[in-house]
mmCIF file of C-alpha atoms in Angstrom:
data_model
loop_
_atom_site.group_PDB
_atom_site.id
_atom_site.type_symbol
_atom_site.label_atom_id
_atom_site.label_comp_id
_atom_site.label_asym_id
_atom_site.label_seq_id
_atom_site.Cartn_x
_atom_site.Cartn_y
_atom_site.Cartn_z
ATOM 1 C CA UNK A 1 29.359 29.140 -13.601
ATOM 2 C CA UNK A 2 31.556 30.224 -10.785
ATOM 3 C CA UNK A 3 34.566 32.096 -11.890
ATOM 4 C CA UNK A 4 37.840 32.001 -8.920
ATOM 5 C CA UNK A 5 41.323 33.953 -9.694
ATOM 6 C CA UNK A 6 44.087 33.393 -7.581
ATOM 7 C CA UNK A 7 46.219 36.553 -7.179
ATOM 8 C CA UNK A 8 48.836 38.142 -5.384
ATOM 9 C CA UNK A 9 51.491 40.771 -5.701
ATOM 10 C CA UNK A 10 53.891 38.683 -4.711
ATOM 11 C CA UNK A 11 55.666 35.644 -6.285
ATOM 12 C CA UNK A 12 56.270 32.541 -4.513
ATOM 13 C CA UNK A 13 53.395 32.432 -2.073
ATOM 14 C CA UNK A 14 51.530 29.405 -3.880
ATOM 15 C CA UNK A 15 49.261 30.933 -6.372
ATOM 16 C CA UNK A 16 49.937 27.671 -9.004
ATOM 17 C CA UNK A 17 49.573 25.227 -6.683
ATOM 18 C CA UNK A 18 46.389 26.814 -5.540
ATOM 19 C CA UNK A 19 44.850 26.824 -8.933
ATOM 20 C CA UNK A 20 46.380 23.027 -9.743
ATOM 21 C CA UNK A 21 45.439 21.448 -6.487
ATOM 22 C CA UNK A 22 41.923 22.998 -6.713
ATOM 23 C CA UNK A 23 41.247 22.134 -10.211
ATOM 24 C CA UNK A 24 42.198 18.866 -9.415
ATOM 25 C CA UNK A 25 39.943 18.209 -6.696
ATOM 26 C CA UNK A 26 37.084 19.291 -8.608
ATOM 27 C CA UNK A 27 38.292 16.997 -11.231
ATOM 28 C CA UNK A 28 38.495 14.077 -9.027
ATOM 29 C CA UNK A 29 34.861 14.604 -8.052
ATOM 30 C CA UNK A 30 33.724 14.946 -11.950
ATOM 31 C CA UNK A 31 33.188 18.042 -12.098
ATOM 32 C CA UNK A 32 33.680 20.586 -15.219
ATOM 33 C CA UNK A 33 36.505 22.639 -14.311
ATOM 34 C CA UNK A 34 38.631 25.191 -16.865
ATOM 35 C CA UNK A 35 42.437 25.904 -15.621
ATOM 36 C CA UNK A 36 43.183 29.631 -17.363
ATOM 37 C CA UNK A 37 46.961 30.715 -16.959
ATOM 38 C CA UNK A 38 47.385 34.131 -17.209
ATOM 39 C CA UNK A 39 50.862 34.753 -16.263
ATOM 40 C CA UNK A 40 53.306 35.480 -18.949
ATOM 41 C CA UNK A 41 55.803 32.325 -17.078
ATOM 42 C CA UNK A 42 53.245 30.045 -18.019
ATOM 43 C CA UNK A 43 53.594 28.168 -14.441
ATOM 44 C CA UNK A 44 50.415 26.307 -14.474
ATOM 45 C CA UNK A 45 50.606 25.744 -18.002
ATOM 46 C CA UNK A 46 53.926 24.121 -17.461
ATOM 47 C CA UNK A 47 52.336 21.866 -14.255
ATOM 48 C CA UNK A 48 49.543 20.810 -16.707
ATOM 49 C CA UNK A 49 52.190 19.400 -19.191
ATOM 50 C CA UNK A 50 52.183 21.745 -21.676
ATOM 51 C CA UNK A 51 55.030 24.341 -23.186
ATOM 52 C CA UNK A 52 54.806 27.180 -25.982
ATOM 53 C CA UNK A 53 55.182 25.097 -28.851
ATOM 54 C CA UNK A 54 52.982 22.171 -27.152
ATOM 55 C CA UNK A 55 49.487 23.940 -28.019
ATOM 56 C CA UNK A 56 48.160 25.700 -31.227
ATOM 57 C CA UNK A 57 46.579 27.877 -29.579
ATOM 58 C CA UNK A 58 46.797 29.978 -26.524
ATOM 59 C CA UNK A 59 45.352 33.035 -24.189
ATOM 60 C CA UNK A 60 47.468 35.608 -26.064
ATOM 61 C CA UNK A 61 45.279 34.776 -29.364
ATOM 62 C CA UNK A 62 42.025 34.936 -27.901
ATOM 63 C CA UNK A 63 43.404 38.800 -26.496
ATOM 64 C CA UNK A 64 44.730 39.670 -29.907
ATOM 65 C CA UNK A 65 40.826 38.592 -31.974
ATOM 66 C CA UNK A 66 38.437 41.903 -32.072
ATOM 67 C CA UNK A 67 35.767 39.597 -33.359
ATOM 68 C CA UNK A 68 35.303 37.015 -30.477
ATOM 69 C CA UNK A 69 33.102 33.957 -31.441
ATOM 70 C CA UNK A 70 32.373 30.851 -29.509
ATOM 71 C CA UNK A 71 34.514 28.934 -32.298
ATOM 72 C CA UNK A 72 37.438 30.961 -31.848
ATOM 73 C CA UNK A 73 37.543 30.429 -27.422
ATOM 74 C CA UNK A 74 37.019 26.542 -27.831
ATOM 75 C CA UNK A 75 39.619 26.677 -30.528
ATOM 76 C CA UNK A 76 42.122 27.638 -27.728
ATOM 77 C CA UNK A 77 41.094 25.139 -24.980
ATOM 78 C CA UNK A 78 43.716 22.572 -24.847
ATOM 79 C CA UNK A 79 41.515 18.889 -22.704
ATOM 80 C CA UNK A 80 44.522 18.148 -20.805
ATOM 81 C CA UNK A 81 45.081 14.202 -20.158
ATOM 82 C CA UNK A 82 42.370 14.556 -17.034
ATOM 83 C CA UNK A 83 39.254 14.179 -18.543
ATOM 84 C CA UNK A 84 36.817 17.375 -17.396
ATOM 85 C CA UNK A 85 39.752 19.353 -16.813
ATOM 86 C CA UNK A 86 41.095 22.150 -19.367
ATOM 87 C CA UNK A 87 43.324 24.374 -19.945
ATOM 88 C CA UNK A 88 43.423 27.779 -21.357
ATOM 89 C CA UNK A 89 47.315 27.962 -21.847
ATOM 90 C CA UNK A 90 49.791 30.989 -21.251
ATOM 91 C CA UNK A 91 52.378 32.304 -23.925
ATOM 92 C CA UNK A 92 55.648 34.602 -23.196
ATOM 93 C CA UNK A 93 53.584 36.939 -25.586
ATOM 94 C CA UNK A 94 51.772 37.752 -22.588
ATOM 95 C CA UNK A 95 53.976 39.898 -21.304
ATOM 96 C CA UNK A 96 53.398 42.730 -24.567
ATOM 97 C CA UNK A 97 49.510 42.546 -23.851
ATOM 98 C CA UNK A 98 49.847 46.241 -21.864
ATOM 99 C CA UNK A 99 51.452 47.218 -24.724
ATOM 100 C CA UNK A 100 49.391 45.628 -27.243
ATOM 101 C CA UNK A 101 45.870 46.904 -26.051
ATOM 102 C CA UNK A 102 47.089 50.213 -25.183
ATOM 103 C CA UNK A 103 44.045 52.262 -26.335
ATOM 104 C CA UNK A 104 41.431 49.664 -26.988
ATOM 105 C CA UNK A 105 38.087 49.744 -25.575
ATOM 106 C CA UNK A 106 36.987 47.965 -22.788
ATOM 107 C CA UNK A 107 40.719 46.259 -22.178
ATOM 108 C CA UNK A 108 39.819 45.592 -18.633
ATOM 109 C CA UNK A 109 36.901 43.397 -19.618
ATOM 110 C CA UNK A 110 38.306 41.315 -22.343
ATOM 111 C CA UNK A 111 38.985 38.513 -20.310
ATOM 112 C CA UNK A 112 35.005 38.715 -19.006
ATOM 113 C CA UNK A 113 34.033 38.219 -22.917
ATOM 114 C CA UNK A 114 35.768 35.232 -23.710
ATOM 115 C CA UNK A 115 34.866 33.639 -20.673
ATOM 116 C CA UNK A 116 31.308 34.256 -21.512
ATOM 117 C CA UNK A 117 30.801 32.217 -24.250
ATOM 118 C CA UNK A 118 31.784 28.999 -21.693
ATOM 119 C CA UNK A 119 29.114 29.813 -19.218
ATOM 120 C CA UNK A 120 27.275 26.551 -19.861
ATOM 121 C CA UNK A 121 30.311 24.322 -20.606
ATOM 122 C CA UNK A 122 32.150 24.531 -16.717
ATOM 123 C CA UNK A 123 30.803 24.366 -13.197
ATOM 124 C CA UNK A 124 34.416 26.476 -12.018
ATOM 125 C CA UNK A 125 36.746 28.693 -13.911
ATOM 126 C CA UNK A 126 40.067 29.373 -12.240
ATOM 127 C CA UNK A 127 42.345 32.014 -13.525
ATOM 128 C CA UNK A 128 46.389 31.998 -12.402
ATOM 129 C CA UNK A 129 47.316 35.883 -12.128
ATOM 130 C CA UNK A 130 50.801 36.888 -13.079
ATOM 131 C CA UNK A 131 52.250 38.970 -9.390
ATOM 132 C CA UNK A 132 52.186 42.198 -11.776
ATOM 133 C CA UNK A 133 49.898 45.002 -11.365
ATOM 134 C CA UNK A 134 48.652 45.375 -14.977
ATOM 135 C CA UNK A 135 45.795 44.332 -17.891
ATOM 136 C CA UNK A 136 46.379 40.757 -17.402
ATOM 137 C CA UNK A 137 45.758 41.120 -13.464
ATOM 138 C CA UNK A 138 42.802 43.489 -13.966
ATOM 139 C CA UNK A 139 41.163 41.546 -16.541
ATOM 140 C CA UNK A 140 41.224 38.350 -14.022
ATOM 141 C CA UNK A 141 39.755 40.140 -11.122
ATOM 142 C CA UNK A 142 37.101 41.723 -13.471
ATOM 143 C CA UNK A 143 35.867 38.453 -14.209
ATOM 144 C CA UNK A 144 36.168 36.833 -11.059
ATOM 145 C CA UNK A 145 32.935 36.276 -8.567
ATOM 146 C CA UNK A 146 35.835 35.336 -5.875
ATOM 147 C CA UNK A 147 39.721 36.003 -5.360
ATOM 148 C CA UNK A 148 41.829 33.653 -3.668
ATOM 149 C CA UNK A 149 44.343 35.538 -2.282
ATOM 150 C CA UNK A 150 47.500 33.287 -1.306
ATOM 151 C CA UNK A 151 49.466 34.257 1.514
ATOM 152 C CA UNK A 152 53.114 33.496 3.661
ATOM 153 C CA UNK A 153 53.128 35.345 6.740
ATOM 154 C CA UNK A 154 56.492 36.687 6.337
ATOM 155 C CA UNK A 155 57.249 40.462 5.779
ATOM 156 C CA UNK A 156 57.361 40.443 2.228
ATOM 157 C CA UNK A 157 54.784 38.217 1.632
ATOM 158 C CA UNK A 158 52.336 40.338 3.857
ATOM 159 C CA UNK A 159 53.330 43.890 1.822
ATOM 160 C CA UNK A 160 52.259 41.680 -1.483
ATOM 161 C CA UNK A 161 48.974 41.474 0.246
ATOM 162 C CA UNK A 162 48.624 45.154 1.166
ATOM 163 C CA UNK A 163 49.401 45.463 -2.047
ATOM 164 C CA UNK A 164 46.421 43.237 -3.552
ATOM 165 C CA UNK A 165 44.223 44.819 -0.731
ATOM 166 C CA UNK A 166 44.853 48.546 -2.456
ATOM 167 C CA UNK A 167 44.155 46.942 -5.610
ATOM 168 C CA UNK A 168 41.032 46.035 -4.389
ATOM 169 C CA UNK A 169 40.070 49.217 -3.005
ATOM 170 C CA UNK A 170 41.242 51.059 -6.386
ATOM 171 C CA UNK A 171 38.999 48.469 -8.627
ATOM 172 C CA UNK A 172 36.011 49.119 -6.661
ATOM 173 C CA UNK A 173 36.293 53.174 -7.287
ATOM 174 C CA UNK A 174 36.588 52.707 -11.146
ATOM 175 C CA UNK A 175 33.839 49.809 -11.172
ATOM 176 C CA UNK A 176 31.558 52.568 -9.446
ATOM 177 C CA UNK A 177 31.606 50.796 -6.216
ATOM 178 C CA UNK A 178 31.235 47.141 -7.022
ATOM 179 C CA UNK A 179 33.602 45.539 -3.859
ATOM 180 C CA UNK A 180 36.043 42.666 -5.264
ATOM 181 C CA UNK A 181 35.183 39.564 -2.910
ATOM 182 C CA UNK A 182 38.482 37.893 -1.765
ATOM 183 C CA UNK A 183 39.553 35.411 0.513
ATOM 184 C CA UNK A 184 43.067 35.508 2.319
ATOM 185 C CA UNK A 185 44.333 31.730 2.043
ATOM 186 C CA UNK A 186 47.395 31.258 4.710
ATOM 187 C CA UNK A 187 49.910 29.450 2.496
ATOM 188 C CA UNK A 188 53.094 27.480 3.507
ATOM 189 C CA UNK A 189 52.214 27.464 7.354
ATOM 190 C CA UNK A 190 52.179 24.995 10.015
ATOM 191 C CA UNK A 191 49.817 26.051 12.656
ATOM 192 C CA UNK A 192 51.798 23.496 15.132
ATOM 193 C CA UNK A 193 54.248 26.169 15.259
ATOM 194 C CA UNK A 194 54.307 28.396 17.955
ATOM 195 C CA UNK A 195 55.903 31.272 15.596
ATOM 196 C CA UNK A 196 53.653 30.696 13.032
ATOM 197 C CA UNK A 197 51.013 30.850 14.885
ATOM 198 C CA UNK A 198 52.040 34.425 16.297
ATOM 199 C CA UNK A 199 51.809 35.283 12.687
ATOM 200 C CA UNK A 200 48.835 33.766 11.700
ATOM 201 C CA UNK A 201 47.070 35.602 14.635
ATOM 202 C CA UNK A 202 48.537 39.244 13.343
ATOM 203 C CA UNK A 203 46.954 38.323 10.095
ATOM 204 C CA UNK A 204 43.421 37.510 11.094
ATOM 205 C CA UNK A 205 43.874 40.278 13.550
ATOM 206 C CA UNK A 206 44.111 42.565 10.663
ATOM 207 C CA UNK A 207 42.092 41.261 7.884
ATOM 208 C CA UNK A 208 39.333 39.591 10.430
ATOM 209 C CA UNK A 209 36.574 37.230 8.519
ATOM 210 C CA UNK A 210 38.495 37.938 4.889
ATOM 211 C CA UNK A 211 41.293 35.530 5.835
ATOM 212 C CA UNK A 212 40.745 31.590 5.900
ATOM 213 C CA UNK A 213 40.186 30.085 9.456
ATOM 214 C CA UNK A 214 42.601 27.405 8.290
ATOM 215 C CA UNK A 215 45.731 27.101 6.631
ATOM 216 C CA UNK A 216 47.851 25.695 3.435
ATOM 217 C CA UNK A 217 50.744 23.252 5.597
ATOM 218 C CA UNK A 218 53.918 22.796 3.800
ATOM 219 C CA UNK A 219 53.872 19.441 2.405
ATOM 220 C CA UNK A 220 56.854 17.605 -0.019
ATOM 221 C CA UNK A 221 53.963 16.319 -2.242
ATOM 222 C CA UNK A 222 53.679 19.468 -3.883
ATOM 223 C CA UNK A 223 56.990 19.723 -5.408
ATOM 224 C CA UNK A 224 56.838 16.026 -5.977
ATOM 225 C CA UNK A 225 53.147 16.651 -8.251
ATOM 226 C CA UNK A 226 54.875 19.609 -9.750
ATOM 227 C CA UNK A 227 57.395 17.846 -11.295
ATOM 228 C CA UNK A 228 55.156 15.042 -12.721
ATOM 229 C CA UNK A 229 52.921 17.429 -13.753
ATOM 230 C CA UNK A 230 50.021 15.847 -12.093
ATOM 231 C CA UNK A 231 47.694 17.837 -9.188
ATOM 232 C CA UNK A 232 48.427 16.860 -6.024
ATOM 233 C CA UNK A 233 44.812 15.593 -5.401
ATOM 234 C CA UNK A 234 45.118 13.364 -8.615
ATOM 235 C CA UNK A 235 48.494 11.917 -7.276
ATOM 236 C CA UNK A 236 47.818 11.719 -3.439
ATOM 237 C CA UNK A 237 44.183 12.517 -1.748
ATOM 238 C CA UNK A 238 45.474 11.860 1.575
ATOM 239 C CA UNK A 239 48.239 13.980 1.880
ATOM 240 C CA UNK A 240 47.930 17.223 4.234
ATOM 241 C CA UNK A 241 48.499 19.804 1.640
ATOM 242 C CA UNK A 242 45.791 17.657 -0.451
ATOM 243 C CA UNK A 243 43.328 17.324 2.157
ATOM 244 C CA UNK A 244 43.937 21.031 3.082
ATOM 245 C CA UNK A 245 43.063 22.194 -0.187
ATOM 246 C CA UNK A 246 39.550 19.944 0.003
ATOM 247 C CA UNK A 247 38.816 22.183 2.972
ATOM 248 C CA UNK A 248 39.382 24.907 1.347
ATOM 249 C CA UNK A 249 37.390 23.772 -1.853
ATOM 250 C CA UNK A 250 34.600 23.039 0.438
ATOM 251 C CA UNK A 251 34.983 26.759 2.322
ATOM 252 C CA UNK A 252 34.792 28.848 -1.559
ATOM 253 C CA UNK A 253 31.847 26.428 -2.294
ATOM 254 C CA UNK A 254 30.028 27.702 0.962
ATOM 255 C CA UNK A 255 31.224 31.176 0.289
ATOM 256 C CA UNK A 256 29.600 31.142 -3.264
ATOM 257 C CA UNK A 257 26.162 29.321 -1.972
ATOM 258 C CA UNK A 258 25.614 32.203 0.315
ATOM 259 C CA UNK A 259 27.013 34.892 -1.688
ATOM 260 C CA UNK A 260 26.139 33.941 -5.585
ATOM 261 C CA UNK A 261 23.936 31.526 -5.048
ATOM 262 C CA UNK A 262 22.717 31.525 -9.114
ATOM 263 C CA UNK A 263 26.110 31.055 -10.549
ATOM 264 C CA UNK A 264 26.320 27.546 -8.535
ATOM 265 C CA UNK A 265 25.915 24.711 -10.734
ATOM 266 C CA UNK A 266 23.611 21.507 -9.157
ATOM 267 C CA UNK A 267 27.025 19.345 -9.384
ATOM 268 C CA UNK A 268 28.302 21.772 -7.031
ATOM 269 C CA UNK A 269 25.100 22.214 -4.777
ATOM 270 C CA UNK A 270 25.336 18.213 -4.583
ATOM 271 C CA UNK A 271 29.504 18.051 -3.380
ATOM 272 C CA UNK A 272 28.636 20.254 -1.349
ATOM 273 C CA UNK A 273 26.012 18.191 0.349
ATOM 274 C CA UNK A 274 27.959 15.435 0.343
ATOM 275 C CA UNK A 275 30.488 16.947 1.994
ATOM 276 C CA UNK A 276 28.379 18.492 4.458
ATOM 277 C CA UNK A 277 27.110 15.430 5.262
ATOM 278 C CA UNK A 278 30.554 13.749 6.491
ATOM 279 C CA UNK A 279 34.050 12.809 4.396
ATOM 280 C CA UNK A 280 32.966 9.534 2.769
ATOM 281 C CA UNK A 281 35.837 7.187 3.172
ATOM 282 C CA UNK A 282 37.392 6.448 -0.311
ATOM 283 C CA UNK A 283 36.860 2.832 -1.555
ATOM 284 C CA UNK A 284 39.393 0.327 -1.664
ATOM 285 C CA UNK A 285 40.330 0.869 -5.574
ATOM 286 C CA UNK A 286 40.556 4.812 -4.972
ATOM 287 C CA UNK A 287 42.985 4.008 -2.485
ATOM 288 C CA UNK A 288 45.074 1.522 -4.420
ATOM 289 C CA UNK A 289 45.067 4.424 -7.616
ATOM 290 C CA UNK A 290 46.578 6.965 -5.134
ATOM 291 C CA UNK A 291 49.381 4.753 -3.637
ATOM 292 C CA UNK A 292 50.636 3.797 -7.387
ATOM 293 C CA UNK A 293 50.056 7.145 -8.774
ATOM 294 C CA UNK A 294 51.974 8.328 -5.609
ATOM 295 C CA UNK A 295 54.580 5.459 -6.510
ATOM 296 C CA UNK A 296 54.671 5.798 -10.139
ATOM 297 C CA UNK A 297 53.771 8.974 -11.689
ATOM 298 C CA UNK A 298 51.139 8.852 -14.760
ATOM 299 C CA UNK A 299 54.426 8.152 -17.496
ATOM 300 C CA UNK A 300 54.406 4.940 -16.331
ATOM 301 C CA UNK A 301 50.621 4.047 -16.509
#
């Protein structure tokens, strides 16, 4: 079981949309995917469908158990309307967990525990990070086997990412020198523009092979998914932020086949041959499903 947090110290750079449009790729293909919101605004909880008082149970009670049983993490898996993908969902409690765990053992590895009783029910885990430096944010990257690290190219977007670069560094001294494996995902960039381009090049420049040789474009659809609570893969395959995210779906997979090779499920080993092999035009019904779900929405279905 592959586990992928998306994280940065900086809001607004796409770290929802990340985790939504990837989970619902892997969806789309059937695969066993569990969405985990971490982040105290409950974004991707809200983009799922799903409010406070919409679930029985949430992240903040599996944090608050000190006896952790298999029973007790399914109890707080909510199976979302897409069928294979789940949800782990965020509470405003959240945002007391420093304060809550202060002086508990192992607080940095909580999050590792609970997801360790799912190891044979997913092929992917992805984990939303709140932007804040904290338990929450440590607890996601010590379970991780990759970070996606979401990224503008403006100037406060890039000091976010020297800021999750330090992070890094300082999680690899206290984990006695076990390096956090990240990916630098370009976010919100066309690289049709000239300026964008200039910045794009300073970035790879600087971070060489840890940033993505391509990029997130901007693209209307994702506001448009957002709002009907539907990822953007499930709505519209063919837009450009959709089909960007399937390349970048396909680049982790790679990454995990060379790097983790054991924690890659045979589902994945197989969409990954397939799409090595060449993108397999969608049939004539999958087509039809995206243009009304594009259309419509899923209320209307």
């Amino acid at each position: 079981m592959l586990v992928w947090s998306v994280a940065s110290q900086k809001g607004g750079v796409g770290k929802t949309t990340t985790v939504a449009s990837l989970a619902g790729w892997l969806q789309k293909e059937g695969l066993r995917v569990l969405a985990v919101d971490t982040d105290p605004h409950a974004s991707l909880t809200a983009y799922l469908g799903y409010g406070d008082d919409s679930v029985e149970r949430n992240l903040y009670d599996l944090y608050k158990c000190q006896d952790l049983t298999l029973d007790e993490v399914r109890s707080a898996i909510t199976y979302t309307r897409f069928k294979g993908l789940d949800l782990i969902a965020s509470s405003m409690a959240l945002a007391t967990t420093d304060r809550q765990l202060s002086g508990r053992a192992g607080v940095g590895r909580i999050l590792s525990r609970i997801l360790s009783f799912l190891e044979e029910d997913y092929d992917v885990i992805l984990i939303d990070c709140p932007p804040v430096l904290g338990a929450l944010m440590v607890n996601a990257l010590a379970a991780s086997s990759l970070v996606i690290v979401p990224t503008q190219t403006d100037f406060l977007a890039m000091k976010g990412l020297e800021g999750m670069i330090k992070t890094f560094g300082i999680m690899q001294k206290a984990s006695g020198g076990r390096e956090l494996d990240h990916l630098v995902v370009p976010t919100m960039s066309d690289d049709r523009d000239p300026e964008c381009e200039e910045s794009l090049d300073r970035l790879r420049k600087r971070y060489q092979n840890k940033v993505w040789d391509k990029v997130i474009p901007p693209d209307d659809a994702f506001a448009i998914s957002s709002s009907r609570q539907m990822p953007l893969p499930l709505m519209n395959r063919r837009s450009r932020g959709s089909e960007a995210y399937r390349k970048l779906l396909d680049c982790c997979i790679a990454h995990a086949l060379e790097n983790c090779p054991d924690k890659v499920s045979q589902k994945l080993r197989d969409l990954s041959q397939k799409s090595s092999q060449s993108s397999i035009s969608p049939s004539a019904s999958e087509l039809l499903t995206d243009d009304l779900n594009s259309m419509l929405g899923p209320e209307e279905f």
